[in-house]
PDB file of C-alpha atoms in Angstrom:
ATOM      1  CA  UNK A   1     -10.233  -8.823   2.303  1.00  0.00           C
ATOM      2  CA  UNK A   2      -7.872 -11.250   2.659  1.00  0.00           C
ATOM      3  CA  UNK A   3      -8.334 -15.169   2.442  1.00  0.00           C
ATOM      4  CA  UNK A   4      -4.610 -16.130   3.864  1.00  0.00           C
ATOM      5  CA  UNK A   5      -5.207 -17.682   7.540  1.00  0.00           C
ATOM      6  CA  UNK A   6      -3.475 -16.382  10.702  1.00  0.00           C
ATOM      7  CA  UNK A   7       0.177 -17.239   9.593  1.00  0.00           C
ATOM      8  CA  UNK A   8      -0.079 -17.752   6.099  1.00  0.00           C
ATOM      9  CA  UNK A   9       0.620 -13.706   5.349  1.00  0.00           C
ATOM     10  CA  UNK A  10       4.017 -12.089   5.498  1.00  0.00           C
ATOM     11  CA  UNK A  11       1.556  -8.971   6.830  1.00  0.00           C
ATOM     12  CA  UNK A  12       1.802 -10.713   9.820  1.00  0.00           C
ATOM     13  CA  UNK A  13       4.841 -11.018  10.288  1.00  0.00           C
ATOM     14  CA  UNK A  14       5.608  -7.332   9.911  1.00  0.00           C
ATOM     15  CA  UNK A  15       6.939  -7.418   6.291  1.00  0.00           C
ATOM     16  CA  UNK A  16       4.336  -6.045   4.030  1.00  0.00           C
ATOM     17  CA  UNK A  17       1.848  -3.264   4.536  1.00  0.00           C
ATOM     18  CA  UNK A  18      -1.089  -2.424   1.987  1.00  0.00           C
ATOM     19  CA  UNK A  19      -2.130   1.435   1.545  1.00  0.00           C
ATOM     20  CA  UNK A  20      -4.360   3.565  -0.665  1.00  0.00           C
ATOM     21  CA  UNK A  21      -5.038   7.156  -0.914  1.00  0.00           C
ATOM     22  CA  UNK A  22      -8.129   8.880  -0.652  1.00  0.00           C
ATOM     23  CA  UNK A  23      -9.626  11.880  -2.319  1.00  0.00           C
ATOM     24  CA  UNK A  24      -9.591  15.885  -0.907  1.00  0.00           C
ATOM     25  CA  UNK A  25     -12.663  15.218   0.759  1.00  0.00           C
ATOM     26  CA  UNK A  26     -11.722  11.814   2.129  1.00  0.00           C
ATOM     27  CA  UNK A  27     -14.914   9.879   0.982  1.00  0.00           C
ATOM     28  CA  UNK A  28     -13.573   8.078  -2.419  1.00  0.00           C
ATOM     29  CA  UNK A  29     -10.996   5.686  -2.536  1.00  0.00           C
ATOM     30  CA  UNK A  30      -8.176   6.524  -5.267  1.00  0.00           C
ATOM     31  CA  UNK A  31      -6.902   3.136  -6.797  1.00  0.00           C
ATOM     32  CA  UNK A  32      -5.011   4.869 -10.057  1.00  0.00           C
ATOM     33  CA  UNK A  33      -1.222   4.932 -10.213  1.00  0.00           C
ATOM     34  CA  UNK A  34      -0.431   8.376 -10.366  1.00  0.00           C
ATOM     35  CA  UNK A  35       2.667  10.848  -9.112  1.00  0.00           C
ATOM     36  CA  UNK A  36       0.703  10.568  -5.498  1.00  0.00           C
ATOM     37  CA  UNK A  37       1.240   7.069  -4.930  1.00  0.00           C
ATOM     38  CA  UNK A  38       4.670   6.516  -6.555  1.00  0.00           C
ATOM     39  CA  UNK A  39       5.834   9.545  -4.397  1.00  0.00           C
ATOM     40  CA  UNK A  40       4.333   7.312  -1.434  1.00  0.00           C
ATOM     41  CA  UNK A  41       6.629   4.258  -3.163  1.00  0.00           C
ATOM     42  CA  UNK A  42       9.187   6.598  -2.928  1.00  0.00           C
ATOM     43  CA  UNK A  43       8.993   6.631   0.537  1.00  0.00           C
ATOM     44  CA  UNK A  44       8.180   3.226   1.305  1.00  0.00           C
ATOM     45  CA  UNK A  45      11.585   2.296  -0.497  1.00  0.00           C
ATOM     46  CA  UNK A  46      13.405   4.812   1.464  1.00  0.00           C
ATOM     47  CA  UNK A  47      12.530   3.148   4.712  1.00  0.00           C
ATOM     48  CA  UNK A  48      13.414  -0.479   3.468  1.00  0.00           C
ATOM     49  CA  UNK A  49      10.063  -1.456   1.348  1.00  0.00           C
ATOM     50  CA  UNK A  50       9.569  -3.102  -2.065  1.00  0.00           C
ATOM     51  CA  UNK A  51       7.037  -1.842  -3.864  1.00  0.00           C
ATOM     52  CA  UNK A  52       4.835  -4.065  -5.971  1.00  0.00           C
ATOM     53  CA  UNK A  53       3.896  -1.985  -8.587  1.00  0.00           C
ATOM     54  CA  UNK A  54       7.569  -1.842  -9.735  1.00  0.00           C
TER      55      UNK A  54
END
């Protein structure tokens, strides 16, 4: 959840995205840093992103 207003988010504007991976069984969020999700910041830089976690 988000408390920026319609506007206030570069989201919006088509310059940020958020993402998270879920487990094998697609019921549990997976929040920890692992080879999965810098291998999906891997990608995200290839097409242009920044990644926050770097």
């Amino acid at each position: 959840m988000t408390q920026a207003k319609p506007g206030q988010s570069i989201h919006n504007y088509g310059y940020a995205i958020d993402y998270f991976l879920v487990s094998d069984d697609v019921k549990t969020a997976l929040w920890t840093v692992n080879a999965k999700w810098r291998r999906v910041a891997a990608i995200g830089k290839e097409l242009g992103f920044k990644w926050g976690g770097d």
